[in-house]
XYZ file of C-alpha atoms in Angstrom:
152
model
C 0.000 0.000 0.000
C 2.577 2.471 -1.070
C 1.623 6.096 -0.928
C -0.905 5.771 1.869
C -0.101 7.760 4.989
C 0.621 5.605 7.999
C -0.392 6.920 11.380
C 1.729 5.354 14.045
C 0.357 4.602 17.447
C 1.637 7.129 19.956
C 1.676 4.993 23.070
C -0.029 2.022 24.634
C 0.535 3.356 28.142
C -2.113 5.882 29.178
C -0.758 9.415 29.343
C -1.702 11.845 32.091
C -4.095 13.683 29.779
C -5.551 10.378 28.602
C -6.141 9.128 32.139
C -7.828 12.389 33.135
C -10.044 12.323 30.026
C -10.944 8.687 30.582
C -11.734 9.261 34.254
C -13.990 12.240 33.551
C -15.813 10.616 30.626
C -16.418 7.360 32.490
C -17.556 9.107 35.666
C -19.908 11.318 33.629
C -21.428 8.444 31.657
C -21.067 5.237 33.670
C -20.904 6.937 37.066
C -24.059 8.944 36.408
C -25.944 5.872 35.231
C -24.888 3.805 38.256
C -25.672 6.706 40.592
C -29.143 7.061 39.099
C -29.771 3.342 39.643
C -28.229 3.024 43.124
C -29.635 6.177 44.751
C -33.224 4.879 45.161
C -31.804 1.775 46.881
C -30.044 3.813 49.570
C -31.647 4.614 52.934
C -34.218 7.396 53.052
C -32.657 10.783 53.513
C -29.961 10.077 50.927
C -31.085 11.663 47.694
C -29.802 12.414 44.256
C -28.302 15.709 45.426
C -26.099 13.809 47.877
C -25.032 11.034 45.538
C -24.412 13.255 42.533
C -22.532 15.658 44.828
C -20.262 12.805 45.863
C -19.846 11.802 42.204
C -18.875 15.373 41.316
C -16.372 15.445 44.186
C -14.847 12.186 42.966
C -14.490 13.670 39.472
C -12.964 16.967 40.613
C -10.641 15.491 43.220
C -9.806 12.674 40.805
C -7.885 15.100 38.621
C -5.627 15.743 41.611
C -5.329 12.029 42.259
C -4.243 11.497 38.662
C -1.408 13.977 39.217
C -0.293 12.024 42.296
C -0.564 8.686 40.449
C 1.391 10.126 37.535
C 4.193 11.189 39.863
C 4.282 7.762 41.533
C 4.284 5.953 38.185
C 7.508 7.707 37.213
C 9.271 5.365 39.632
C 7.955 2.269 37.819
C 9.817 0.783 34.869
C 6.679 0.461 32.708
C 5.281 3.853 33.787
C 1.943 2.130 34.397
C 0.165 0.250 37.192
C -0.820 -3.394 37.277
C -4.488 -3.826 36.380
C -5.747 -4.616 39.878
C -3.917 -1.646 41.340
C -6.373 0.587 39.462
C -9.201 -1.077 41.341
C -7.405 -0.673 44.660
C -6.867 3.060 44.157
C -10.511 3.472 45.070
C -9.688 2.848 48.739
C -7.654 6.027 49.384
C -9.985 8.033 47.161
C -13.026 6.849 49.118
C -11.247 7.603 52.394
C -10.478 11.167 51.291
C -14.032 11.806 50.089
C -15.437 10.399 53.342
C -13.051 12.537 55.402
C -14.099 15.654 53.491
C -17.779 14.751 53.893
C -17.313 14.130 57.601
C -15.692 17.547 58.036
C -18.381 19.297 55.933
C -15.673 20.354 53.479
C -17.570 19.614 50.270
C -19.682 22.565 49.131
C -23.324 21.852 48.442
C -23.481 18.813 50.707
C -24.894 19.195 54.198
C -22.860 16.403 55.698
C -21.974 12.780 55.366
C -24.606 10.224 54.461
C -24.648 7.023 56.513
C -21.316 5.227 56.037
C -23.001 2.137 54.585
C -24.845 4.209 51.990
C -21.651 6.014 51.038
C -19.694 2.774 50.706
C -22.421 1.120 48.631
C -22.680 4.064 46.249
C -18.933 4.699 45.960
C -18.107 1.008 45.539
C -20.794 0.468 42.901
C -19.626 3.460 40.864
C -15.936 2.626 41.260
C -16.378 -1.016 40.286
C -18.580 -0.183 37.300
C -16.154 2.459 36.005
C -13.180 0.128 36.481
C -14.948 -2.767 34.731
C -16.022 -0.627 31.770
C -12.547 0.910 31.423
C -10.908 -2.507 31.385
C -13.425 -4.320 29.238
C -16.359 -3.097 27.171
C -14.921 0.359 26.497
C -12.208 -1.198 24.383
C -14.794 -2.406 21.856
C -16.316 0.881 20.630
C -13.048 2.780 21.173
C -10.627 0.440 19.442
C -7.834 2.980 19.186
C -8.286 4.436 22.702
C -5.317 2.561 24.161
C -3.086 3.441 21.204
C -3.625 7.145 21.830
C -2.581 7.049 25.463
C -6.154 6.827 26.752
C -7.254 9.998 24.932
C -10.480 10.089 22.979
C -9.347 12.321 20.154
């Protein structure tokens, strides 16, 4: 096929920009869907304002987390985490969100929901986002991983 331009893959390791884009897109799409489904199952008194407020906090603070993860990955040979580590990163993120909720440090939220409700919602969203990122998302976005996790 002489004469046809060849576009080389940039990287198979997600870049910082790619990880941030992926996080925000998946939280907006998958996270919103899971939040809409889970919220009615939570105890009374926990409404959509609370759960979507937590989801927004996870998205905003997640950009900061990505900067921390990027710094830590510079010490790894592959510059990437093992697959299950991505799932485990939800633990410190959940702890930070809960701490901020408990100290009334998240604007727009009156205070923390019951711990069980928070853990159910956060865990459901985190697991769904992680599963979609590591499975079904690779079908419609075939070139996603070749562009460092960016969508464009």
